[in-house]
């Protein structure tokens, strides 16, 4: 059974950093691209970042480019999101999502999300 | 960036009725468009990928169509569990983008 479990969320002050993790199980992480998607309070889904199977290609939403860094460790079955210079508008529920393919496609499995609140 | 515009924002229908949701892209995404269902407190669920292919375990009442810039998700006969928010998503070009969502509510 595919499982994605996010962790690392919490309350943080503006300008500070946070690192999210996603532990994957039930499939071979090496074979798939992975993504972070967020849902802001009262709003819709926003793709934050994605990474191909071998980390050869990474991408970011314009809203986080230069502040967030995605990475993966296939040997640890884990996906990460380093979030720096956090802003109140980054407050959201952050989901880890598994891609259907190795290079970027639809997201066929999602975690339950980890909440991030940026506030002083 | 490819902008996806969904319509209507809210759709009020009764169980048993047919639902038609639209998604329009600001530039062609070929058929690289997916649809997701999202209920409060749950993870989003993939319904349709590549515009018209049903994901594993998705009932046949859900169907997708379209290519290029105009896409449709149809639910042929609404069940009580279908009332949720629906999002389209394109992966033709990065950044990947989602539409703003259509809320399907019980009339």
CSV table of C-alpha atoms in Angstrom, one decimal:
chain,number,residue,atom,x,y,z
A,1,UNK,CA,0.0,0.0,0.0
A,2,UNK,CA,1.3,3.4,-1.0
A,3,UNK,CA,1.7,5.8,2.0
A,4,UNK,CA,3.0,9.3,2.1
A,5,UNK,CA,3.5,10.9,5.6
A,6,UNK,CA,4.4,14.5,5.9
A,7,UNK,CA,6.1,16.0,8.9
A,8,UNK,CA,7.9,19.2,10.0
A,9,UNK,CA,5.1,21.7,9.9
A,10,UNK,CA,4.3,24.1,12.7
A,11,UNK,CA,4.2,27.7,13.8
A,12,UNK,CA,7.0,29.9,12.7
A,13,UNK,CA,7.8,33.6,12.6
A,14,UNK,CA,8.0,35.6,9.4
A,15,UNK,CA,11.5,35.5,7.9
A,16,UNK,CA,12.4,32.2,9.6
A,17,UNK,CA,12.9,28.7,8.1
A,18,UNK,CA,11.2,25.4,8.2
A,19,UNK,CA,12.0,22.0,6.7
A,20,UNK,CA,9.3,19.6,5.6
A,21,UNK,CA,9.8,15.9,5.2
A,22,UNK,CA,7.7,13.3,3.4
A,23,UNK,CA,8.3,9.6,4.2
A,24,UNK,CA,7.3,7.3,1.3
A,25,UNK,CA,6.5,3.6,1.5
A,26,UNK,CA,4.8,1.0,-0.5
A,27,UNK,CA,6.5,1.8,-3.8
A,28,UNK,CA,10.0,2.4,-5.2
A,29,UNK,CA,10.6,6.1,-4.8
A,30,UNK,CA,13.4,6.1,-7.4
A,31,UNK,CA,10.9,5.4,-10.2
A,32,UNK,CA,8.7,8.5,-9.7
A,33,UNK,CA,8.8,12.3,-9.7
A,34,UNK,CA,7.5,13.9,-6.5
A,35,UNK,CA,5.8,17.1,-5.7
A,36,UNK,CA,4.7,19.5,-2.9
A,37,UNK,CA,1.3,21.1,-3.2
A,38,UNK,CA,-0.3,23.5,-0.7
A,39,UNK,CA,-3.8,24.6,0.1
A,40,UNK,CA,-4.1,28.0,1.7
A,41,UNK,CA,-6.9,28.7,4.1
A,42,UNK,CA,-10.1,29.2,2.2
A,43,UNK,CA,-8.4,28.9,-1.1
A,44,UNK,CA,-7.6,26.2,-3.6
A,45,UNK,CA,-4.6,24.0,-4.4
A,46,UNK,CA,-1.3,25.5,-5.5
A,47,UNK,CA,1.6,23.5,-6.9
A,48,UNK,CA,4.7,24.5,-4.9
A,49,UNK,CA,7.5,22.4,-6.3
A,50,UNK,CA,8.4,19.2,-8.1
A,51,UNK,CA,11.4,17.0,-8.7
A,52,UNK,CA,12.0,14.3,-11.2
A,53,UNK,CA,13.0,10.8,-10.3
A,54,UNK,CA,16.8,11.4,-10.4
A,55,UNK,CA,16.7,15.1,-9.2
A,56,UNK,CA,17.7,16.1,-12.8
A,57,UNK,CA,14.9,18.6,-13.1
A,58,UNK,CA,13.3,20.7,-10.3
A,59,UNK,CA,10.7,23.3,-10.6
A,60,UNK,CA,9.1,25.9,-8.4
A,61,UNK,CA,6.0,28.1,-8.4
A,62,UNK,CA,7.0,31.8,-8.9
A,63,UNK,CA,5.6,32.6,-5.5
A,64,UNK,CA,8.3,30.5,-3.8
A,65,UNK,CA,11.2,30.6,-6.3
A,66,UNK,CA,14.5,31.6,-4.6
A,67,UNK,CA,13.1,30.9,-1.1
A,68,UNK,CA,12.2,27.2,-1.2
A,69,UNK,CA,14.3,24.2,-2.2
A,70,UNK,CA,13.1,20.7,-3.0
A,71,UNK,CA,15.3,17.6,-2.6
A,72,UNK,CA,15.0,13.9,-2.3
A,73,UNK,CA,16.9,11.0,-0.9
A,74,UNK,CA,15.9,7.9,-2.6
A,75,UNK,CA,18.0,5.7,-0.3
A,76,UNK,CA,15.9,7.0,2.6
A,77,UNK,CA,12.6,7.0,0.7
A,78,UNK,CA,12.2,10.6,1.6
A,79,UNK,CA,11.2,13.9,0.0
A,80,UNK,CA,12.1,17.3,1.5
A,81,UNK,CA,11.1,21.0,1.2
A,82,UNK,CA,13.4,23.5,2.7
A,83,UNK,CA,11.5,26.7,3.2
A,84,UNK,CA,13.4,29.9,3.9
A,85,UNK,CA,12.4,33.5,4.4
A,86,UNK,CA,8.9,32.5,5.2
A,87,UNK,CA,6.0,34.9,4.7
A,88,UNK,CA,2.5,35.0,6.2
A,89,UNK,CA,1.1,34.1,2.7
A,90,UNK,CA,3.0,30.8,2.9
A,91,UNK,CA,0.6,29.7,5.6
A,92,UNK,CA,-1.1,26.6,4.3
A,93,UNK,CA,-1.5,22.9,4.5
A,94,UNK,CA,1.4,21.3,2.6
A,95,UNK,CA,0.8,18.0,0.8
A,96,UNK,CA,3.4,15.6,-0.5
A,97,UNK,CA,2.2,14.0,-3.8
A,98,UNK,CA,3.5,11.1,-5.8
A,99,UNK,CA,3.7,11.5,-9.6
A,100,UNK,CA,2.3,8.8,-11.9
A,101,UNK,CA,5.6,8.8,-13.8
A,102,UNK,CA,9.3,9.6,-13.4
A,103,UNK,CA,9.3,13.0,-15.1
A,104,UNK,CA,6.2,14.9,-14.2
A,105,UNK,CA,2.6,13.9,-14.8
A,106,UNK,CA,-0.6,13.7,-12.6
A,107,UNK,CA,-0.5,13.0,-8.9
A,108,UNK,CA,-2.0,9.6,-8.0
A,109,UNK,CA,-1.2,9.5,-4.3
A,110,UNK,CA,-1.2,12.2,-1.7
A,111,UNK,CA,-0.3,12.4,1.9
A,112,UNK,CA,-2.7,13.9,4.6
A,113,UNK,CA,-0.7,17.1,4.7
A,114,UNK,CA,1.3,19.0,7.4
A,115,UNK,CA,0.2,22.5,8.4
A,116,UNK,CA,2.5,25.5,8.3
A,117,UNK,CA,1.5,28.8,10.0
A,118,UNK,CA,3.7,31.8,9.5
A,119,UNK,CA,2.8,34.5,12.1
A,120,UNK,CA,4.5,36.7,14.6
B,1,UNK,CA,2.8,30.2,-16.8
B,2,UNK,CA,-0.3,28.4,-18.0
B,3,UNK,CA,-3.4,29.8,-16.3
B,4,UNK,CA,-6.4,27.5,-15.9
B,5,UNK,CA,-9.8,29.0,-15.5
B,6,UNK,CA,-12.6,26.8,-14.1
B,7,UNK,CA,-16.3,27.5,-14.5
B,8,UNK,CA,-18.7,27.8,-12.8
B,9,UNK,CA,-17.2,28.7,-9.5
B,10,UNK,CA,-20.1,26.9,-7.8
B,11,UNK,CA,-22.5,24.4,-9.2
B,12,UNK,CA,-25.7,23.5,-7.3
B,13,UNK,CA,-27.3,20.3,-8.3
B,14,UNK,CA,-29.3,17.4,-6.9
B,15,UNK,CA,-28.4,13.8,-6.6
B,16,UNK,CA,-29.1,11.9,-9.8
B,17,UNK,CA,-28.5,15.0,-12.0
B,18,UNK,CA,-25.7,15.4,-14.5
B,19,UNK,CA,-22.8,17.7,-13.7
B,20,UNK,CA,-20.7,19.4,-16.3
B,21,UNK,CA,-17.6,21.3,-15.1
B,22,UNK,CA,-15.3,23.3,-17.4
B,23,UNK,CA,-11.6,24.1,-17.5
B,24,UNK,CA,-10.0,26.5,-19.9
B,25,UNK,CA,-6.3,26.9,-20.4
B,26,UNK,CA,-4.6,30.2,-21.4
B,27,UNK,CA,-2.5,28.2,-23.9
B,28,UNK,CA,-2.6,24.7,-25.3
B,29,UNK,CA,-1.8,21.9,-22.9
B,30,UNK,CA,-2.4,19.2,-25.5
B,31,UNK,CA,-4.1,16.5,-23.5
B,32,UNK,CA,-2.0,16.9,-20.4
B,33,UNK,CA,-4.8,17.8,-18.1
B,34,UNK,CA,-6.0,16.1,-15.0
B,35,UNK,CA,-9.0,16.4,-12.7
B,36,UNK,CA,-9.1,16.0,-8.9
B,37,UNK,CA,-11.8,15.7,-6.3
B,38,UNK,CA,-11.1,17.3,-2.9
B,39,UNK,CA,-13.2,16.9,0.2
B,40,UNK,CA,-12.7,18.8,3.5
B,41,UNK,CA,-10.2,17.0,5.8
B,42,UNK,CA,-9.1,14.5,3.1
B,43,UNK,CA,-6.3,14.3,0.6
B,44,UNK,CA,-7.2,15.2,-3.0
B,45,UNK,CA,-8.1,12.3,-5.2
B,46,UNK,CA,-7.0,11.9,-8.8
B,47,UNK,CA,-10.1,11.2,-11.0
B,48,UNK,CA,-9.0,11.7,-14.6
B,49,UNK,CA,-5.5,12.1,-16.2
B,50,UNK,CA,-4.5,12.9,-19.8
B,51,UNK,CA,-7.8,14.6,-20.2
B,52,UNK,CA,-10.0,11.4,-20.6
B,53,UNK,CA,-8.4,8.5,-18.8
B,54,UNK,CA,-10.0,7.4,-15.5
B,55,UNK,CA,-7.6,6.8,-12.7
B,56,UNK,CA,-7.6,3.4,-10.9
B,57,UNK,CA,-10.8,2.7,-9.0
B,58,UNK,CA,-12.7,5.8,-10.3
B,59,UNK,CA,-16.4,5.0,-11.1
B,60,UNK,CA,-17.5,5.1,-14.7
B,61,UNK,CA,-19.9,8.0,-14.0
B,62,UNK,CA,-16.9,10.2,-14.1
B,63,UNK,CA,-15.6,11.1,-17.6
B,64,UNK,CA,-13.3,13.7,-19.1
B,65,UNK,CA,-13.0,15.2,-22.5
B,66,UNK,CA,-11.2,17.9,-24.4
B,67,UNK,CA,-7.8,18.9,-25.8
B,68,UNK,CA,-5.8,22.0,-26.4
B,69,UNK,CA,-7.4,24.7,-24.3
B,70,UNK,CA,-10.9,23.5,-23.5
B,71,UNK,CA,-11.7,20.6,-21.2
B,72,UNK,CA,-14.8,19.1,-19.5
B,73,UNK,CA,-15.4,16.9,-16.5
B,74,UNK,CA,-18.8,15.2,-16.6
B,75,UNK,CA,-20.4,13.3,-13.8
B,76,UNK,CA,-23.3,11.4,-15.4
B,77,UNK,CA,-25.5,10.9,-12.4
B,78,UNK,CA,-24.5,12.5,-9.1
B,79,UNK,CA,-24.2,10.4,-6.0
B,80,UNK,CA,-24.3,12.0,-2.5
B,81,UNK,CA,-20.5,11.4,-2.1
B,82,UNK,CA,-19.7,13.4,-5.2
B,83,UNK,CA,-20.4,16.8,-3.6
B,84,UNK,CA,-16.9,18.3,-3.2
B,85,UNK,CA,-14.5,20.7,-4.8
B,86,UNK,CA,-13.1,19.8,-8.2
B,87,UNK,CA,-9.8,21.0,-9.6
B,88,UNK,CA,-8.2,20.8,-13.0
B,89,UNK,CA,-4.4,20.6,-13.3
B,90,UNK,CA,-2.0,20.9,-16.3
B,91,UNK,CA,1.4,19.3,-16.5
B,92,UNK,CA,2.2,20.2,-20.1
B,93,UNK,CA,4.7,22.9,-19.0
B,94,UNK,CA,6.3,23.7,-15.7
B,95,UNK,CA,5.3,25.4,-13.5
B,96,UNK,CA,2.5,22.9,-13.1
B,97,UNK,CA,-0.7,24.8,-12.4
B,98,UNK,CA,-4.2,24.2,-10.9
B,99,UNK,CA,-7.4,25.9,-11.7
B,100,UNK,CA,-9.1,27.8,-8.9
B,101,UNK,CA,-11.7,25.0,-8.4
B,102,UNK,CA,-15.4,24.4,-8.8
B,103,UNK,CA,-17.5,23.7,-5.7
B,104,UNK,CA,-20.2,21.2,-6.4
B,105,UNK,CA,-22.9,21.6,-3.8
B,106,UNK,CA,-26.2,19.9,-3.0
B,107,UNK,CA,-29.2,21.9,-4.2
